[in-house]
Tab-separated table of C-alpha atoms in Angstrom:
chain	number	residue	atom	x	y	z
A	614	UNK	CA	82.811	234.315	-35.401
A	615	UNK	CA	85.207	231.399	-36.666
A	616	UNK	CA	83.732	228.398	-37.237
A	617	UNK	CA	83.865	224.708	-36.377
A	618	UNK	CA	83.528	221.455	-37.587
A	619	UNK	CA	82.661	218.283	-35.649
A	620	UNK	CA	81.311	215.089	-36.689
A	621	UNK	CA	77.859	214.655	-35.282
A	622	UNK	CA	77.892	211.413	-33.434
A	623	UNK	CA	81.181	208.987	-32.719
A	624	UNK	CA	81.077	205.493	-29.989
A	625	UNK	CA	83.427	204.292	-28.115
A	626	UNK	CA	83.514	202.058	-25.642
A	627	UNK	CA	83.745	201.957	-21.483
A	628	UNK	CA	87.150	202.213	-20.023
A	629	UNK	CA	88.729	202.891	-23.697
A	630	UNK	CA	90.395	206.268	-25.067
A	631	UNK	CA	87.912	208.560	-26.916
A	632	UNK	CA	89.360	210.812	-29.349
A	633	UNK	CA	87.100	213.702	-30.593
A	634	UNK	CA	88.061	215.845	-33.164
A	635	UNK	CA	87.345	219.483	-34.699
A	636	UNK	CA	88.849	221.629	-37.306
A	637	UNK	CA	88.722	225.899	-37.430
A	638	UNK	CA	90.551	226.377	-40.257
A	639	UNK	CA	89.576	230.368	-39.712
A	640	UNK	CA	91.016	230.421	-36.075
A	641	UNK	CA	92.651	233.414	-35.493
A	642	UNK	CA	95.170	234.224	-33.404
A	643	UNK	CA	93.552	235.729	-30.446
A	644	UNK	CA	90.625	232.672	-30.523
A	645	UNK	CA	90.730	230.430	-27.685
A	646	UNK	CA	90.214	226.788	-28.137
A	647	UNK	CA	86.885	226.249	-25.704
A	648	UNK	CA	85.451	222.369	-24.882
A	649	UNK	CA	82.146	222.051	-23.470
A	650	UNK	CA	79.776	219.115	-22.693
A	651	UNK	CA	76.148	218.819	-22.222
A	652	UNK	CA	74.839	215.903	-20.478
A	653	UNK	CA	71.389	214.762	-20.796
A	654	UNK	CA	68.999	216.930	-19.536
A	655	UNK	CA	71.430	219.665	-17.791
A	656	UNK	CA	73.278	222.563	-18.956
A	657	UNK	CA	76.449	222.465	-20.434
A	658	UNK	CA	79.494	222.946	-18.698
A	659	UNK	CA	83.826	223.589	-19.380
A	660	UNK	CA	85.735	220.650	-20.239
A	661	UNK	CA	88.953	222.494	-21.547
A	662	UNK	CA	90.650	225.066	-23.188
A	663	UNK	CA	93.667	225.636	-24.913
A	664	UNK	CA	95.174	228.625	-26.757
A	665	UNK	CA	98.268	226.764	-28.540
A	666	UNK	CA	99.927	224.382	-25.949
A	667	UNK	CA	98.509	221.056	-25.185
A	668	UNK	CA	96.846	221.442	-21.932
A	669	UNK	CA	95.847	218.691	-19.030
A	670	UNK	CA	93.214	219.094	-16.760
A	671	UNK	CA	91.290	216.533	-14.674
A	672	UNK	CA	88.873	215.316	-17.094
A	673	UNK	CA	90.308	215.523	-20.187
A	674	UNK	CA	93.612	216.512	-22.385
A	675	UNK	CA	93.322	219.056	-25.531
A	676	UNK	CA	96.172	218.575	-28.026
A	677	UNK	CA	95.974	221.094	-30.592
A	678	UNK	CA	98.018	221.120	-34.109
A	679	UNK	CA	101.432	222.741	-34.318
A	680	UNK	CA	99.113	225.464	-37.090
A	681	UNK	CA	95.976	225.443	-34.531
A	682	UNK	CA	93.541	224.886	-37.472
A	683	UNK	CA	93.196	222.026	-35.529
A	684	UNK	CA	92.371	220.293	-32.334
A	685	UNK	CA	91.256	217.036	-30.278
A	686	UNK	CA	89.800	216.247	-27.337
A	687	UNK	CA	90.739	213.530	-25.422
A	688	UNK	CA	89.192	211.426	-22.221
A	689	UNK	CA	91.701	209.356	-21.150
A	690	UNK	CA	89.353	206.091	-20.087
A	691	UNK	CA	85.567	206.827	-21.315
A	692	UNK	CA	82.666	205.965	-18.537
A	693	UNK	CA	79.202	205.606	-19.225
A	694	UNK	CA	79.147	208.920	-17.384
A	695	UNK	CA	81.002	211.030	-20.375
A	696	UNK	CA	77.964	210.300	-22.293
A	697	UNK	CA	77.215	213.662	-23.620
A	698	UNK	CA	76.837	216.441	-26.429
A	699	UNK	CA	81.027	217.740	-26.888
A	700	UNK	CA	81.152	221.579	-28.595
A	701	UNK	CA	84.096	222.810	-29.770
A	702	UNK	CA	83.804	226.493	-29.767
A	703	UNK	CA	86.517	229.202	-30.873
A	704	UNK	CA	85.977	232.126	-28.169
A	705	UNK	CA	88.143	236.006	-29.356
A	706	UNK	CA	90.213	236.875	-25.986
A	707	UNK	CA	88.969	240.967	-27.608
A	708	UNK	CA	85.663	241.882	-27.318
A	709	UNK	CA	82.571	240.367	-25.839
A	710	UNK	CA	84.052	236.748	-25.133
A	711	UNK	CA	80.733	235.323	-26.232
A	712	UNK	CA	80.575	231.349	-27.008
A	713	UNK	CA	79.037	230.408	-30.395
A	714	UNK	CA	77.840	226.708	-30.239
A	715	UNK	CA	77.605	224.846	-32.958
A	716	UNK	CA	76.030	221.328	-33.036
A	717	UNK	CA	78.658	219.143	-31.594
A	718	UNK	CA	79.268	215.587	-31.436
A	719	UNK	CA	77.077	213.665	-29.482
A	720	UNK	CA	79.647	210.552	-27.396
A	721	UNK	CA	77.375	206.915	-27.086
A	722	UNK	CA	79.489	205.165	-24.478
A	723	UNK	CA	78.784	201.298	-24.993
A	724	UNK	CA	79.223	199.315	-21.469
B	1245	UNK	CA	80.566	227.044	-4.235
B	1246	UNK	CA	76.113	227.071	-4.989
B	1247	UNK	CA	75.535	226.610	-8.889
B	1248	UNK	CA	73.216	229.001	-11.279
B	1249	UNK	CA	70.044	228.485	-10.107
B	1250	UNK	CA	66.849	228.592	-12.667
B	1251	UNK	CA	63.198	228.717	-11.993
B	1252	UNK	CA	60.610	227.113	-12.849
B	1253	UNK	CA	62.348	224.399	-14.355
B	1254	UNK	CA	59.626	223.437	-16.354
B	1255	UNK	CA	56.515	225.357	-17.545
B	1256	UNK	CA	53.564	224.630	-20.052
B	1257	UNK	CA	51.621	227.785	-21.951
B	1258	UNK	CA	49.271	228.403	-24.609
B	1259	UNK	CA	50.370	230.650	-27.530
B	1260	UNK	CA	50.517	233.968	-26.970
B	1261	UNK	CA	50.051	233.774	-23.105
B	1262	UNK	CA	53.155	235.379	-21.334
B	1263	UNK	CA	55.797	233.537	-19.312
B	1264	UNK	CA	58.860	234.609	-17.508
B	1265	UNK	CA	61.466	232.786	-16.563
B	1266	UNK	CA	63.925	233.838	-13.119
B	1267	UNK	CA	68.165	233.314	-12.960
B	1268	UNK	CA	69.949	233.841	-9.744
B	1269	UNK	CA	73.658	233.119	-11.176
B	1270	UNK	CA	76.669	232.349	-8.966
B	1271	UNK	CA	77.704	235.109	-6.442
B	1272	UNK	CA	80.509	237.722	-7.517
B	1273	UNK	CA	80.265	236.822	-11.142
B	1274	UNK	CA	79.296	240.032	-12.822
B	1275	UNK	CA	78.942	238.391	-16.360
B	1276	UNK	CA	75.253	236.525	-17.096
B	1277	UNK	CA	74.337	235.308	-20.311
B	1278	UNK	CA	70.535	233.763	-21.519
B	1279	UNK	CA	70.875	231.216	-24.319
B	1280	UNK	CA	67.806	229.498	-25.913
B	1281	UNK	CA	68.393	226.242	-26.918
B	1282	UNK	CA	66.141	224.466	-29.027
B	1283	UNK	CA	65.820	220.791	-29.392
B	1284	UNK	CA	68.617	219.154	-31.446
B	1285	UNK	CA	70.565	222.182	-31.791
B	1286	UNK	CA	73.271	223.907	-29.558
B	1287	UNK	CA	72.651	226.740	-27.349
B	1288	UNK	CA	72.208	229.897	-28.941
B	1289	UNK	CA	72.920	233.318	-27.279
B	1290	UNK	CA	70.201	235.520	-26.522
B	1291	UNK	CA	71.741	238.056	-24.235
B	1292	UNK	CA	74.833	239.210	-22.272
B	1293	UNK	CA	74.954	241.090	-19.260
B	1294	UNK	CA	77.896	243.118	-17.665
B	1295	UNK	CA	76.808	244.127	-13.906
B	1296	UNK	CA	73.369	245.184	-14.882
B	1297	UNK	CA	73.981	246.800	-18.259
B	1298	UNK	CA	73.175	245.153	-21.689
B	1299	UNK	CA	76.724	244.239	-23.170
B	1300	UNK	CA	75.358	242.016	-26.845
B	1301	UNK	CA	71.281	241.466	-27.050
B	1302	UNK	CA	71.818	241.393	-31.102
B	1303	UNK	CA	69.847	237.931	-31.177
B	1304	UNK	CA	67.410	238.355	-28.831
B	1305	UNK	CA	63.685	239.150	-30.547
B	1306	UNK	CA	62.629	242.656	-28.863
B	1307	UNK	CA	59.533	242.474	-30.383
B	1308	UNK	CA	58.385	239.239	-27.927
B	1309	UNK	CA	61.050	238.441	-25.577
B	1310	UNK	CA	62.578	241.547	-23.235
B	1311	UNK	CA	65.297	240.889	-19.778
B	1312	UNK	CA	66.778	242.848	-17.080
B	1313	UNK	CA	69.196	242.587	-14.190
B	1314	UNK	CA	68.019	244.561	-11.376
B	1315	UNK	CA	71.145	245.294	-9.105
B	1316	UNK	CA	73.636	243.735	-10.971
B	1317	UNK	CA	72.533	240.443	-9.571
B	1318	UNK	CA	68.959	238.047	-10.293
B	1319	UNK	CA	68.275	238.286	-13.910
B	1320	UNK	CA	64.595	237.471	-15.308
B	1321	UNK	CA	63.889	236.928	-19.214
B	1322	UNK	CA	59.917	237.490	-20.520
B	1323	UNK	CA	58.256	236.319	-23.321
B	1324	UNK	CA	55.228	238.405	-24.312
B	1325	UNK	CA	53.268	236.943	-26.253
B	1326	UNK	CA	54.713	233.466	-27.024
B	1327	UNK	CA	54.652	231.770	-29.761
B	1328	UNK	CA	54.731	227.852	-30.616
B	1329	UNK	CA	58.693	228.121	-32.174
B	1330	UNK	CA	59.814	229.434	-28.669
B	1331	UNK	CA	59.374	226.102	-26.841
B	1332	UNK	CA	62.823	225.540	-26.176
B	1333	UNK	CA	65.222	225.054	-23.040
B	1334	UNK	CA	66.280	228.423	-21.844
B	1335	UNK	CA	69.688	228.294	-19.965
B	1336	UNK	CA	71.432	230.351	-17.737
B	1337	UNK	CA	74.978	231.156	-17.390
B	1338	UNK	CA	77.528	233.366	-15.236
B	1339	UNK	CA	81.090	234.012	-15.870
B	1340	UNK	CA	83.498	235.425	-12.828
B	1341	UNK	CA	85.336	238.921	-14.075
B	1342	UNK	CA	89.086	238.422	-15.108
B	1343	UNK	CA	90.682	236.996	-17.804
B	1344	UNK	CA	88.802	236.240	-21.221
B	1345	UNK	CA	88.872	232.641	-20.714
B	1346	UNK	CA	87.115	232.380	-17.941
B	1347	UNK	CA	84.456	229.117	-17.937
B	1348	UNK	CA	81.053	230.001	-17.900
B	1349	UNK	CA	78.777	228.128	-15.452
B	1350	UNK	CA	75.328	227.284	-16.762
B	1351	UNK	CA	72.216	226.147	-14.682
B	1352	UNK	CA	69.905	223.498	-15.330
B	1353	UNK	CA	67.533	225.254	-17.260
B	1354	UNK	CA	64.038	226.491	-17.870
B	1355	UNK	CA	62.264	223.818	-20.265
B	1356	UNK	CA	58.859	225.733	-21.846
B	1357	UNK	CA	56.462	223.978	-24.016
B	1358	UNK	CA	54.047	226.479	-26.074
B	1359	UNK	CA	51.311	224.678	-27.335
């Protein structure tokens, strides 16, 4: 499974832009872009994902580099409530479709 | 649209006592997945279900820990005997059928303490 690499903790502040970051230098080109968050105490659950385009949704907006070894996440206007563990996880469209977590960045939001 | 649901949440055993842990995932999804997540660390997979055959259980420790899906539906995963490195969160998931990207939908989880 391709890897990723996140930095384990970033801040931000309430009602500001967060920006987290990963990097998969080893995507392939069948590996989806996956986001996931874990708030305290709960399971995780889907953010995003992108395959190449930047995508919109909801909660958040993934912009991913023009040679997809890399890729950000973005929440538009942080609340205390996006306090959480964010995984960046490269998922193959072939085969099982498993998710690999790695450690993720853990988001302090600071009111 | 009911989540994953996971019982007991929480559950307290001595080493090598048995435990088993029960998943009723979200209705119509034919994919469920057990992940054990240990503290600090992301969830790792422990096993993948299609329906109620075995699609990936290459991480999951047959010696001690053993799951089924009955019916293609309710999924329960047993530890026998524990041990004190298994206290962990173990987490539930379902995925609907259809395209690869599909989220998957995890339940609150089964916290176990071996002591």
């Amino acid at each position: 499974d391709a890897k990723t690499t996140q930095p384990n903790s970033m801040e931000s502040n309430e009602e500001e832009p967060v920006h987290l970051p990963c990097n998969h230098s080893t995507i392939s080109g069948t590996d989806y872009i996956h986001w996931y968050r874990q708030l305290p105490s709960q399971g995780p659950e889907y953010v995003i994902h992108g395959l190449t385009s930047n995508v919109n949704n909801r909660m958040a907006s993934l912009a991913i580099a023009e040679d997809r070894k890399s890729s950000t996440l973005i929440l538009h206007r942080a609340t205390l409530r996006d306090a959480a563990v964010y995984y960046c996880i490269l998922r193959d469209s072939r085969g099982a479709q498993k998710l690999v977590f790695g450690q993720g960045t853990r988001l302090t939001i600071n009111p | 649209e009911a989540g994953v649901a996971q019982s007991p949440r929480y559950k307290i055993i001595e080493k090598r006592q048995s435990v088993a842990f029960w998943c009723n995932p979200i209705s119509g999804h034919a994919t469920l997945y057990w992940y054990q997540q240990i503290l600090g660390q992301g969830p790792k997979l422990l096993i993948q279900f299609q329906n109620n055959g075995v699609v990936d259980d290459s991480q999951l420790p047959k010696d001690r820990f053993s799951a089924e899906r009955l019916k293609g539906v309710d999924s329960t995963l047993k530890i026998q005997p524990a041990k004190l490195e298994d206290s962990a969160v173990y987490l539930c998931a379902s995925r609907s059928p259809g395209q690869a990207y599909n989220e998957q939908f995890f339940g609150p989880g089964t916290r176990l303490t071996v002591l």
